[in-house]
Amino acid sequence: MPYVPMKPLSAVAQKLGVAHGAFNINLLQQVDAVIKIHEKLRSAAIIQVAEPATAFLGGNPDFLNGSLSEKALGMKRIAERVKKLSKASRIPVVLHLDHGRSFESVKLAIDAGFSSVMIDGSSLPYEENVALTKKVVDYAHERGVSVEGELGILAGTEDDVFAEESSYTNPLLVVDFFKKTECDSLAISYGTKHGAAKGANVKLRKEIVIASLENLRHEKIQGTLVSHGSSLVPEYIISEINSLGGAVSGHGIPLEQLREVIPLGISKINIDTDIRLATTRNILELYKLNPDYTTNSQVYDLLKANPKVFDYRNYLVPYLEDLLAEEITNPELEKIVKALENAIYEICATAIINFGSVGTAFKVEALSLEEMAEIYRGEK
Ligand SMILES: [Zn+2]
């Protein structure tokens, strides 16, 4: 089945009052696992990469400082892989750029074949955010590619996205933003937070979701809303990591609060931190179960030296070249790849079931990018 834009998935999610999890990955080996678990649970799949992930996929271990050409190479690699595997799959699959930073980088993703992009102009003055988003929409829609904008600022740190304090989305501006930019969906700030340290007393402002969607409906705008910074940071994974020698802490978004906002109009929920945590737990566990691998292992040494680190890119750097070349030639690396895949299965399955997208794959209209472009042009 097909490689599709985001819009048909958002439409179905909104109609059914469910949400799709959108899963951030950093390695080609994770793509197959994301698609497989969505096939088993019969949900459409959203695979997303942020710009630092594209630099990592482009071969730069210093991924936070990647160049545009490294990002372009990483984008090409991931787009080729996702397109190839989605053709062989029965479920609709989306490849989305998370937190696009500039028109240039978003254009690179679209040219590489992404079916959906985010342009994050949320740190700009309002009118500049509108102008940048509109410029991206014009380029993307001509090619059938969906666009997510952002209004309001989330606190927290994730890769190259950082803000000290949050500023909630103003629901009165949501309609204006959709009207002026014609974007398809909008990431709003309503109490979620990037990273693992979301605080022990998260209180989502569901009134912002309700008011935003009500304003949109009143104006007959079809836009949908997106929840960033929404990892659950499961307590069991934190304690497992720490019992295996790690030293991580954190609090996620309480599941019951997320489940409350889904039927109110949140159609896409981003999950990144949870995959990093589960991967790190799996890799620590693999060394515990296979102590032979710990001698002469650079990965193990990096993990031991940095017990607070749970971003697997940091300690998998010694194997980056092998992973990119897909030369999985030793038993330690074979087990690491399994650990990456198993983390994807665990976190995606949890989200697919919790957010309600289980069993909805075949309700999604399987539009190609060309068909979507015709719809945007008003020809269909
Ligand atoms: Zn985000």
Coordinates of C-alpha atoms and ligand atoms in Angstrom, one line a residue:
M1 CA 0.0 0.0 0.0
P2 CA 0.9 3.5 -0.4
Y3 CA 3.1 6.2 0.7
V4 CA 0.7 9.0 1.6
P5 CA 0.6 12.6 2.8
M6 CA -0.4 13.4 6.4
K7 CA -3.8 15.0 5.6
P8 CA -5.8 11.8 5.0
L9 CA -4.6 10.4 8.3
S10 CA -5.5 13.6 10.2
A11 CA -9.0 13.6 8.6
V12 CA -9.7 10.1 9.7
A13 CA -8.3 10.6 13.2
Q14 CA -10.5 13.7 13.7
K15 CA -13.6 12.0 12.3
L16 CA -13.2 9.0 14.7
G17 CA -12.0 11.0 17.7
V18 CA -8.7 9.1 17.8
A19 CA -5.0 10.2 17.4
H20 CA -2.0 8.8 15.6
G21 CA 1.2 8.5 17.4
A22 CA 4.1 10.1 15.4
F23 CA 7.4 8.4 16.2
N24 CA 10.8 10.0 16.0
I25 CA 13.6 7.8 14.7
N26 CA 17.3 8.3 13.9
L27 CA 18.4 5.1 12.1
L28 CA 17.3 3.2 9.0
Q29 CA 17.0 0.0 11.0
Q30 CA 14.1 1.5 12.9
V31 CA 11.9 2.1 9.8
D32 CA 11.0 -1.6 9.3
A33 CA 10.0 -2.0 12.9
V34 CA 7.7 1.0 12.9
I35 CA 5.9 -0.3 9.8
K36 CA 5.7 -3.9 11.1
I37 CA 4.1 -3.0 14.4
H38 CA 1.6 -0.7 12.7
E39 CA 0.7 -3.5 10.2
K40 CA 0.1 -5.9 13.1
L41 CA -2.2 -3.4 14.9
R42 CA -3.7 -2.3 11.6
S43 CA -3.0 1.4 12.1
A44 CA -1.6 3.9 9.5
A45 CA 2.0 4.8 10.5
I46 CA 3.7 8.2 10.9
I47 CA 7.5 8.0 10.8
Q48 CA 9.2 11.3 11.7
V49 CA 12.7 12.7 11.8
A50 CA 13.9 16.0 13.2
E51 CA 16.7 17.9 11.5
P52 CA 19.4 16.6 13.9
A53 CA 18.3 13.1 13.0
T54 CA 18.7 13.8 9.3
A55 CA 22.3 15.0 10.0
F56 CA 23.0 11.8 12.0
L57 CA 21.6 9.8 9.1
G58 CA 23.8 11.8 6.9
G59 CA 26.8 10.5 8.8
N60 CA 27.6 13.3 11.2
P61 CA 28.1 12.1 14.8
D62 CA 28.0 15.8 15.9
F63 CA 24.4 15.8 14.8
L64 CA 23.3 19.0 16.5
N65 CA 25.7 20.9 14.3
G66 CA 25.0 19.2 11.0
S67 CA 25.4 21.0 7.7
L68 CA 22.6 21.4 5.1
S69 CA 24.4 19.0 2.8
E70 CA 24.7 16.3 5.5
K71 CA 21.0 16.8 6.3
A72 CA 20.1 16.5 2.6
L73 CA 22.0 13.2 2.4
G74 CA 20.2 11.8 5.5
M75 CA 16.9 12.9 4.2
K76 CA 17.5 11.1 0.9
R77 CA 18.5 7.9 2.8
I78 CA 15.5 7.9 5.0
A79 CA 13.0 8.8 2.2
E80 CA 14.3 6.1 0.0
R81 CA 14.0 3.5 2.8
V82 CA 10.5 4.6 3.9
K83 CA 9.1 4.7 0.3
K84 CA 10.6 1.3 -0.5
L85 CA 9.1 -0.4 2.6
S86 CA 5.8 1.4 2.4
K87 CA 5.3 0.1 -1.2
A88 CA 5.6 -3.4 0.2
S89 CA 3.2 -2.8 3.0
R90 CA -0.5 -2.9 3.3
I91 CA -0.9 0.1 5.5
P92 CA -0.7 3.8 4.7
V93 CA 2.7 5.3 5.7
V94 CA 3.7 8.9 6.2
L95 CA 7.3 10.3 6.4
H96 CA 7.2 13.7 8.2
L97 CA 10.0 16.2 8.9
D98 CA 9.7 17.3 12.6
H99 CA 10.7 20.8 13.6
G100 CA 11.8 22.1 10.2
R101 CA 14.0 25.2 11.0
S102 CA 14.1 27.1 7.7
F103 CA 12.5 27.3 4.3
E104 CA 15.8 25.8 2.9
S105 CA 15.8 22.7 5.1
V106 CA 12.1 22.1 4.6
K107 CA 12.5 22.4 0.8
L108 CA 15.3 19.9 1.0
A109 CA 13.0 17.4 2.7
I110 CA 10.2 17.9 0.2
D111 CA 12.7 17.5 -2.7
A112 CA 14.0 14.3 -1.1
G113 CA 10.5 12.9 -1.1
F114 CA 9.0 13.5 2.4
S115 CA 5.2 13.4 2.3
S116 CA 4.7 15.8 5.2
V117 CA 6.8 18.6 6.8
M118 CA 6.6 20.8 9.8
I119 CA 7.9 24.4 9.7
D120 CA 8.5 25.7 13.2
G121 CA 8.3 29.4 13.2
S122 CA 7.0 29.6 16.7
S123 CA 10.0 31.5 18.1
L124 CA 9.5 34.3 15.5
P125 CA 7.2 37.3 15.8
Y126 CA 3.6 36.3 14.8
E127 CA 3.6 37.9 11.4
E128 CA 7.0 36.4 10.5
N129 CA 5.8 33.0 11.5
V130 CA 2.8 33.4 9.3
A131 CA 4.9 34.5 6.3
L132 CA 7.4 31.7 6.7
T133 CA 4.7 29.1 7.1
K134 CA 2.8 30.4 4.1
K135 CA 5.9 30.2 1.9
V136 CA 6.4 26.6 2.9
V137 CA 2.7 25.8 2.3
D138 CA 2.9 27.2 -1.2
Y139 CA 5.9 25.1 -2.1
A140 CA 4.6 21.9 -0.3
H141 CA 1.0 21.9 -1.5
E142 CA 2.1 22.2 -5.2
R143 CA 3.7 18.8 -4.6
G144 CA 0.9 17.3 -2.5
V145 CA 2.9 17.5 0.7
S146 CA 1.1 18.3 4.0
V147 CA 2.3 21.1 6.3
E148 CA 2.3 21.4 10.1
G149 CA 2.9 24.8 11.6
E150 CA 3.4 25.8 15.3
L151 CA 1.9 28.6 17.4
G152 CA 2.8 29.1 21.0
I153 CA 6.0 27.9 22.6
L154 CA 6.6 24.7 24.5
A155 CA 9.1 24.7 27.3
G156 CA 11.9 22.1 27.5
T157 CA 14.7 20.8 25.4
E158 CA 14.8 18.3 22.6
D159 CA 17.7 18.3 20.3
D160 CA 18.0 21.8 18.8
V161 CA 14.6 22.9 20.1
F162 CA 14.9 24.7 23.4
A163 CA 12.8 27.1 25.4
E164 CA 13.1 28.2 29.0
E165 CA 9.4 29.0 29.5
S166 CA 6.3 28.1 27.7
S167 CA 3.8 30.5 26.2
Y168 CA 0.4 29.0 25.6
T169 CA -1.3 29.1 22.2
N170 CA -3.9 31.9 21.9
P171 CA -7.0 30.1 20.5
L172 CA -8.2 33.4 19.0
L173 CA -5.1 33.4 16.8
V174 CA -5.5 29.8 15.6
V175 CA -8.2 30.7 13.1
D176 CA -6.2 33.6 11.8
F177 CA -3.1 31.4 11.4
F178 CA -4.9 28.7 9.5
K179 CA -6.6 31.3 7.2
K180 CA -3.5 33.2 6.4
T181 CA -1.1 30.3 6.0
E182 CA -3.5 27.5 4.7
C183 CA -1.4 25.0 6.6
D184 CA -3.0 21.6 7.3
S185 CA -2.3 21.1 11.0
L186 CA -1.0 23.1 13.9
A187 CA 1.2 22.2 16.9
I188 CA -0.2 24.0 19.9
S189 CA 1.3 24.8 23.3
Y190 CA -1.2 23.7 26.0
G191 CA 0.9 22.3 28.8
T192 CA 3.0 19.6 27.2
K193 CA 6.8 19.9 27.3
H194 CA 9.8 18.6 25.3
G195 CA 12.2 16.2 26.8
A196 CA 12.0 13.8 29.8
A197 CA 11.8 16.4 32.5
K198 CA 8.1 17.5 32.2
G199 CA 7.6 17.9 36.0
A200 CA 5.6 15.9 38.4
N201 CA 2.5 18.0 38.2
V202 CA 1.6 18.3 34.5
K203 CA -1.8 19.9 34.0
L204 CA -2.8 20.1 30.3
R205 CA -5.0 23.1 29.5
K206 CA -7.6 21.2 27.5
E207 CA -9.6 24.5 27.3
I208 CA -7.1 25.6 24.7
V209 CA -7.8 22.6 22.6
I210 CA -11.6 23.0 22.9
A211 CA -11.5 26.7 22.2
S212 CA -9.1 26.3 19.2
L213 CA -11.2 23.6 17.6
E214 CA -14.5 25.4 18.2
N215 CA -13.1 28.5 16.6
L216 CA -12.0 26.5 13.6
R217 CA -15.3 24.7 13.2
H218 CA -17.2 28.0 13.4
E219 CA -15.2 29.3 10.5
K220 CA -15.5 25.9 8.6
I221 CA -11.7 25.4 8.5
Q222 CA -10.7 21.7 8.3
G223 CA -7.4 22.1 10.2
T224 CA -6.3 19.6 12.8
L225 CA -4.2 20.0 16.0
V226 CA -1.0 18.4 17.0
S227 CA 0.5 17.6 20.5
H228 CA 4.3 17.9 20.8
G229 CA 6.4 16.9 23.8
S230 CA 3.9 14.2 24.7
S231 CA 6.0 11.2 25.8
L232 CA 4.7 9.3 28.7
V233 CA 8.2 8.7 30.2
P234 CA 6.9 5.4 31.8
E235 CA 8.0 5.0 35.4
Y236 CA 8.8 1.3 34.8
I237 CA 11.3 2.1 32.1
I238 CA 13.0 4.8 34.3
S239 CA 13.4 2.4 37.2
E240 CA 14.6 -0.5 34.9
I241 CA 17.3 1.8 33.4
N242 CA 18.4 2.8 36.9
S243 CA 18.4 -0.8 38.2
L244 CA 20.7 -1.6 35.2
G245 CA 23.3 1.1 36.2
G246 CA 21.8 4.2 34.5
A247 CA 21.0 7.4 36.4
V248 CA 18.0 8.9 34.6
S249 CA 15.0 10.7 36.0
G250 CA 12.0 12.4 34.6
H251 CA 8.2 12.6 34.4
G252 CA 6.0 12.3 31.4
I253 CA 2.5 13.5 30.4
P254 CA -0.1 11.5 32.3
L255 CA -1.8 9.1 29.9
E256 CA -5.3 9.9 31.3
Q257 CA -4.8 13.6 30.4
L258 CA -3.7 12.8 26.9
R259 CA -6.6 10.4 26.4
E260 CA -8.9 13.2 27.5
V261 CA -7.7 15.7 24.8
I262 CA -7.8 13.2 21.9
P263 CA -11.5 13.3 21.3
L264 CA -11.5 17.1 21.8
G265 CA -9.4 17.5 18.7
I266 CA -5.8 16.4 19.0
S267 CA -5.1 14.2 16.0
K268 CA -1.4 13.6 16.1
I269 CA 0.8 13.0 19.2
N270 CA 4.6 13.1 19.0
I271 CA 6.6 10.5 20.8
D272 CA 10.4 10.7 20.9
T273 CA 11.8 10.5 24.5
D274 CA 10.0 7.2 25.2
I275 CA 11.8 5.5 22.3
R276 CA 15.2 6.8 23.5
L277 CA 14.4 5.5 27.0
A278 CA 13.3 2.1 25.9
T279 CA 16.2 1.7 23.6
T280 CA 18.7 2.6 26.4
R281 CA 17.0 0.1 28.8
N282 CA 17.2 -2.6 26.1
I283 CA 20.9 -2.0 25.4
L284 CA 21.8 -1.9 29.1
E285 CA 19.9 -5.1 29.5
L286 CA 21.7 -6.7 26.6
Y287 CA 25.1 -6.1 28.3
K288 CA 23.8 -7.5 31.5
L289 CA 22.6 -10.7 29.8
N290 CA 25.7 -10.9 27.6
P291 CA 28.7 -9.9 29.8
D292 CA 31.1 -11.2 27.1
Y293 CA 30.3 -8.2 24.9
T294 CA 31.3 -5.7 27.6
T295 CA 35.0 -6.3 27.1
N296 CA 36.4 -4.2 24.3
S297 CA 33.0 -2.6 23.6
Q298 CA 33.2 1.2 22.9
V299 CA 29.4 1.4 23.2
Y300 CA 29.4 -0.2 26.7
D301 CA 32.3 2.1 27.8
L302 CA 30.3 5.2 26.6
L303 CA 27.2 4.0 28.4
K304 CA 29.1 3.3 31.7
A305 CA 30.9 6.7 31.5
N306 CA 27.6 8.6 30.9
P307 CA 24.9 7.0 33.0
K308 CA 22.6 10.0 32.6
V309 CA 22.6 9.8 28.8
F310 CA 19.6 8.1 27.2
D311 CA 19.9 9.5 23.7
Y312 CA 21.2 6.4 21.9
R313 CA 22.9 8.5 19.2
N314 CA 25.5 9.5 21.7
Y315 CA 26.7 6.0 22.6
L316 CA 26.1 4.4 19.2
V317 CA 28.5 6.7 17.5
P318 CA 31.2 3.9 17.3
Y319 CA 28.9 1.9 15.1
L320 CA 27.4 4.8 13.1
E321 CA 29.2 4.0 9.9
D322 CA 28.3 0.3 10.1
L323 CA 24.7 1.1 10.9
L324 CA 24.5 3.5 7.9
A325 CA 26.2 1.0 5.6
E326 CA 23.9 -1.7 7.1
E327 CA 27.0 -3.8 7.7
I328 CA 25.8 -5.7 10.8
T329 CA 28.8 -8.0 11.0
N330 CA 29.3 -8.8 14.6
P331 CA 27.0 -10.4 17.3
E332 CA 27.1 -7.4 19.5
L333 CA 25.8 -5.1 16.8
E334 CA 23.2 -7.7 15.8
K335 CA 21.9 -7.6 19.3
I336 CA 22.0 -3.8 19.4
V337 CA 19.8 -3.7 16.2
K338 CA 17.4 -6.1 17.9
A339 CA 17.3 -3.8 20.9
L340 CA 16.5 -0.8 18.7
E341 CA 13.7 -2.7 17.0
N342 CA 12.2 -4.1 20.3
A343 CA 12.1 -0.5 21.7
I344 CA 10.1 0.6 18.7
Y345 CA 7.6 -2.4 19.1
E346 CA 7.1 -1.6 22.8
I347 CA 6.6 2.1 22.5
C348 CA 4.6 2.2 19.2
A349 CA 2.2 -0.6 20.3
T350 CA 1.5 1.2 23.6
A351 CA 0.7 4.4 21.8
I352 CA -1.3 2.8 18.9
I353 CA -3.6 1.2 21.5
N354 CA -3.7 4.0 24.0
F355 CA -4.4 6.7 21.4
G356 CA -7.1 4.6 19.6
S357 CA -5.6 4.3 16.1
V358 CA -5.6 0.5 16.4
G359 CA -7.8 -1.0 13.6
T360 CA -8.2 2.3 11.6
A361 CA -5.6 1.8 8.8
F362 CA -8.1 0.9 6.1
K363 CA -10.4 3.9 6.8
V364 CA -7.6 6.2 5.6
E365 CA -8.0 7.3 2.0
A366 CA -4.8 6.2 0.2
L367 CA -4.1 9.3 -1.7
S368 CA -0.8 9.7 -3.6
L369 CA 1.1 13.0 -3.4
E370 CA 0.0 13.6 -7.0
E371 CA -3.7 13.2 -6.2
M372 CA -3.3 15.4 -3.1
A373 CA -1.6 18.1 -5.3
E374 CA -4.7 18.0 -7.6
I375 CA -7.0 18.4 -4.6
Y376 CA -5.0 21.5 -3.4
R377 CA -5.2 22.9 -6.9
G378 CA -9.0 22.4 -6.8
E379 CA -9.0 19.9 -9.7
K380 CA -10.4 17.0 -7.7
Ligands
ZN1 ZN 8.3 19.2 19.1

